[in-house]
Tab-separated table of C-alpha atoms in Angstrom:
chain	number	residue	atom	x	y	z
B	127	UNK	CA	-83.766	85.686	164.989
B	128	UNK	CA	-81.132	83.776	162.439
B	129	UNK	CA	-78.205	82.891	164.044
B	130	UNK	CA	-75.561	86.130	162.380
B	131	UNK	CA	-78.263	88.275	163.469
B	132	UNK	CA	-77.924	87.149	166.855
B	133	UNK	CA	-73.892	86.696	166.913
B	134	UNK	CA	-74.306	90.069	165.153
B	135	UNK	CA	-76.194	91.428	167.974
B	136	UNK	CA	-73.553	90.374	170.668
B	137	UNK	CA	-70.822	90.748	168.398
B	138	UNK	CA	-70.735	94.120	166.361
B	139	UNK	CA	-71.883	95.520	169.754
B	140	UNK	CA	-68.297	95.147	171.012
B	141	UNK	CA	-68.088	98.811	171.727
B	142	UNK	CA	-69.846	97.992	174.970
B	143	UNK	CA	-67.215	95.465	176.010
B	144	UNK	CA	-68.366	92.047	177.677
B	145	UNK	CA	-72.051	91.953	176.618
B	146	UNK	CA	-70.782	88.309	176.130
B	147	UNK	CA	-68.774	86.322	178.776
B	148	UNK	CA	-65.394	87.247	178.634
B	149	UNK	CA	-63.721	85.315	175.876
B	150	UNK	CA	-60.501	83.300	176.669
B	151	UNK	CA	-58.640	86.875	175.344
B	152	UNK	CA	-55.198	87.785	176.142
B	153	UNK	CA	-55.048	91.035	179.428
B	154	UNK	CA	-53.724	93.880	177.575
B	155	UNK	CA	-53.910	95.523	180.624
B	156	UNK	CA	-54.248	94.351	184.248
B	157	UNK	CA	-54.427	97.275	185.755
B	158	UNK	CA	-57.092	99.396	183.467
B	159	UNK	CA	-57.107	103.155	184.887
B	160	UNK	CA	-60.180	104.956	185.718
B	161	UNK	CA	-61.213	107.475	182.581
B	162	UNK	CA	-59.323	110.108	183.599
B	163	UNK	CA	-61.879	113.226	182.410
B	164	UNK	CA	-65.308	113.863	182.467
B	165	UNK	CA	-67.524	113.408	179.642
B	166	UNK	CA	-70.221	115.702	178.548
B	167	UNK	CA	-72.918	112.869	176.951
B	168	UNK	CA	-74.233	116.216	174.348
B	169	UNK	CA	-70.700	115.957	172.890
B	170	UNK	CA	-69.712	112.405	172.994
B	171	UNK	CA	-73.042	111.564	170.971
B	172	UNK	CA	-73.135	111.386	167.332
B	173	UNK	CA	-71.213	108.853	164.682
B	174	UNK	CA	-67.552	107.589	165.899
B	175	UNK	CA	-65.339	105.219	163.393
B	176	UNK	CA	-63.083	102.687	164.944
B	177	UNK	CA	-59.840	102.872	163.851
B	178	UNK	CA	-58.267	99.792	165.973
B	179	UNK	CA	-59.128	97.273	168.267
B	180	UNK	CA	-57.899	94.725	170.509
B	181	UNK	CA	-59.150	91.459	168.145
B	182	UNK	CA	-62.633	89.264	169.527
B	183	UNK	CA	-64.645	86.300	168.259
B	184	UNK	CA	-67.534	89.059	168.021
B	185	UNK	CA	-65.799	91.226	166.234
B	186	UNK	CA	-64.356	88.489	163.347
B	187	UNK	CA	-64.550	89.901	160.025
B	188	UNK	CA	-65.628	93.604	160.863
B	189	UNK	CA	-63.861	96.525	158.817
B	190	UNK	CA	-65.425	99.569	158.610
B	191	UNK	CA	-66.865	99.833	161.745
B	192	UNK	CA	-68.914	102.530	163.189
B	193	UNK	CA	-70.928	103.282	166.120
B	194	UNK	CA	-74.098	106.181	166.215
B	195	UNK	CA	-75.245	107.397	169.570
B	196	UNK	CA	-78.329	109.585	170.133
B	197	UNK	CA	-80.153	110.358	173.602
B	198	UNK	CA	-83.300	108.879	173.737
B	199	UNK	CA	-86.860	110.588	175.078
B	200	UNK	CA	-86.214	108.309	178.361
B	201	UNK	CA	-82.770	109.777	178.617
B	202	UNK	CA	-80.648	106.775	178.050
B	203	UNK	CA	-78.985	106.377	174.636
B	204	UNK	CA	-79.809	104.721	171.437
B	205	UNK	CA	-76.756	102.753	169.904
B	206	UNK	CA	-76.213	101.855	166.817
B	207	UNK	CA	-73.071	99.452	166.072
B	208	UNK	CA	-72.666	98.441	162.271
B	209	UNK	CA	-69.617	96.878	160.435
B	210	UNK	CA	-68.729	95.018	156.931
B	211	UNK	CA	-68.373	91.688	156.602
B	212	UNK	CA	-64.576	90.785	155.297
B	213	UNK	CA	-63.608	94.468	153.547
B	214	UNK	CA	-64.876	97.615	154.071
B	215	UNK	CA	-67.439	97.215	150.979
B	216	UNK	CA	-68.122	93.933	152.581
B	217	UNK	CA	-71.904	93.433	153.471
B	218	UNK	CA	-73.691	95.401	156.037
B	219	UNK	CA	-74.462	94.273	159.977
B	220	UNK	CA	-75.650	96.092	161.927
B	221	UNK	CA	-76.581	95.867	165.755
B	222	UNK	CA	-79.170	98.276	168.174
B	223	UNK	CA	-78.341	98.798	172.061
B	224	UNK	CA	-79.541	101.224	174.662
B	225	UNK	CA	-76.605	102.487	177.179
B	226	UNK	CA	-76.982	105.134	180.644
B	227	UNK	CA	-74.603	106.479	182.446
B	228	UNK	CA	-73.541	105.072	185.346
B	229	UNK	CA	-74.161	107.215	188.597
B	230	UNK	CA	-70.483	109.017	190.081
B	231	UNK	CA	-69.007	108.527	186.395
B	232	UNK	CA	-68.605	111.932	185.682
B	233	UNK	CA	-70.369	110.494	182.494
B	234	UNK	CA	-67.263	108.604	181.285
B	235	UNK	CA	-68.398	105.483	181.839
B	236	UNK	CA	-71.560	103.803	180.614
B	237	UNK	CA	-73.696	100.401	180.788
B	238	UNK	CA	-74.784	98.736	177.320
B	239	UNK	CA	-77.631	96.412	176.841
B	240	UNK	CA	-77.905	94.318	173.552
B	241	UNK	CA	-80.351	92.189	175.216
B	242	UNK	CA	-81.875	92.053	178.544
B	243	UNK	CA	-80.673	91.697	181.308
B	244	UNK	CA	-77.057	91.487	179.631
B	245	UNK	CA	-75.227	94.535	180.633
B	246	UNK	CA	-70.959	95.218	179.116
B	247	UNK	CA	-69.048	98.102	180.696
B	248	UNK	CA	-67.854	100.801	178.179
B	249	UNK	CA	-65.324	103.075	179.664
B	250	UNK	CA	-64.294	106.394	177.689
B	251	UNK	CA	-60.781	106.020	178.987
B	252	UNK	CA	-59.584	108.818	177.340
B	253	UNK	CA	-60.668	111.412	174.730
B	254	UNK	CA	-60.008	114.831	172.356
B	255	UNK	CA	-60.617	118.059	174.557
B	256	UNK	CA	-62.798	118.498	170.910
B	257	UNK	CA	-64.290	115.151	170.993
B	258	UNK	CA	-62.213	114.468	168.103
B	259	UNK	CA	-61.069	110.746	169.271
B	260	UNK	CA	-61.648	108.568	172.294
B	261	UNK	CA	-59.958	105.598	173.673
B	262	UNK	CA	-62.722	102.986	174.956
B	263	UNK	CA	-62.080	100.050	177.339
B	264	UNK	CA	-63.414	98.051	179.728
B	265	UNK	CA	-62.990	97.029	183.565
B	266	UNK	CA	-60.841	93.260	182.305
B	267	UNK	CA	-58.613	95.107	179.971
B	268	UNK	CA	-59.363	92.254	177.491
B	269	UNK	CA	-60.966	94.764	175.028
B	270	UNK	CA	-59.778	98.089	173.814
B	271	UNK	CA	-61.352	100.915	171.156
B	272	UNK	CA	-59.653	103.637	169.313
B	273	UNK	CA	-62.666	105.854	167.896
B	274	UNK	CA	-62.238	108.713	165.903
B	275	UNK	CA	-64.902	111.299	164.381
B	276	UNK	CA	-63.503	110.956	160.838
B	277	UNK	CA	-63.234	108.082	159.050
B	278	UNK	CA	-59.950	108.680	157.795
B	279	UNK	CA	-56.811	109.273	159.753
B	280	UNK	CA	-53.439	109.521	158.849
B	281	UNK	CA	-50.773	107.098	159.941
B	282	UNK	CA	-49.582	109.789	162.368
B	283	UNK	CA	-52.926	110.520	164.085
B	284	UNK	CA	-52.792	107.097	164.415
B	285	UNK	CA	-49.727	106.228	166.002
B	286	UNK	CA	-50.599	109.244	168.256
B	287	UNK	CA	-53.312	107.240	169.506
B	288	UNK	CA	-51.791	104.000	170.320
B	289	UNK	CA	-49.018	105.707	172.045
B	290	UNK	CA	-51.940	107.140	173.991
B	291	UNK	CA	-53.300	103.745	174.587
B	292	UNK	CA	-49.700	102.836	175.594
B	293	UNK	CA	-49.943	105.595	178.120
B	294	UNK	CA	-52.906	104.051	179.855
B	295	UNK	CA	-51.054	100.514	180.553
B	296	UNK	CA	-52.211	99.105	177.584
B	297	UNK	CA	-50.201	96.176	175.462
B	298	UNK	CA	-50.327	98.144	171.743
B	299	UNK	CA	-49.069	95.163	169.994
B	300	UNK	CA	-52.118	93.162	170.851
B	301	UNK	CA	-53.780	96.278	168.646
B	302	UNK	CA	-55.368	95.865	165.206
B	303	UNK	CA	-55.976	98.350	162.654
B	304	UNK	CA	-59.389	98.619	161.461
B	305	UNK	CA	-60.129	98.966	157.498
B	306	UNK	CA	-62.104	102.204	157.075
């Protein structure tokens, strides 16, 4: 495996939090909250665009970022992280995972291997009665998701969203908007 593909392969597949040891990241929030709804995994699949992130080494350089989950045969899910490299016409990486849902989650929060035995925590925090958006974290509060169904949003649906991230404890200035 070349070395991107490998960083690429930890890195893009930052929507499942510390596949990696945590990095030497600032807390944006010490005291993460449980997700606070349940998740129904038939909704939540499908393609999800991140629209801002708290900033990591595995993440450098990604705009355009978007994550595809389908349920496997062997019901766990397939995931399917891909960015661009420096704009959002940048070049292509992509990264494969498998995630389940962890037992008494009330299918909000789920377990994502990149490689074996490597397992990161990804925590639907919060999310769109419609499955519209979704805040994503993790149990440090080093990392932090906004995900969206369109690729688009406006700055309003946007600002909507970090004062929803604000809600949850989170430090919004430690936020960066993602280049769709």
């Amino acid at each position: 495996m070349k070395p991107l593909s490998l960083l690429l392969a930890i890195g893009i597949g930052t929507l499942s939090g510390a596949c990696v040891p945590l990095e030497n990241r600032p807390v944006g929030n010490a005291n993460v909250p449980q997700p606070s709804k349940p998740v129904e995994l038939s909704r939540y699949l499908g393609k999800w665009y991140e629209q801002g992130r708290y900033e990591a080494s595995f993440q450098a350089g990604c705009e355009a970022v978007a994550a595809q989950y389908a349920l496997k045969a062997d019901g766990t899910v397939s995931v399917i992280n891909s960015c661009r490299q420096g704009s959002p016409s940048g070049a292509l990486k992509t990264a494969e995972a498998s995630a389940r849902v962890v037992e008494a989650s009330n299918g909000a929060k789920l377990r994502v291997t990149f490689f074996w035995p490597f397992e990161g925590d990804y925590w639907i925090l919060d999310r769109a009665p419609d499955y519209s958006w979704s805040i994503v974290g993790e149990p440090s509060g080093r990392y932090l998701w906004i995900l969206t169904r369109s690729r688009p949003v406006s700055p309003q649906e946007y600002s909507t969203l970090v004062s929803r991230a604000k809600t949850l404890g989170y430090n919004t200035a430690l936020l960066r908007r993602t280049q769709q």
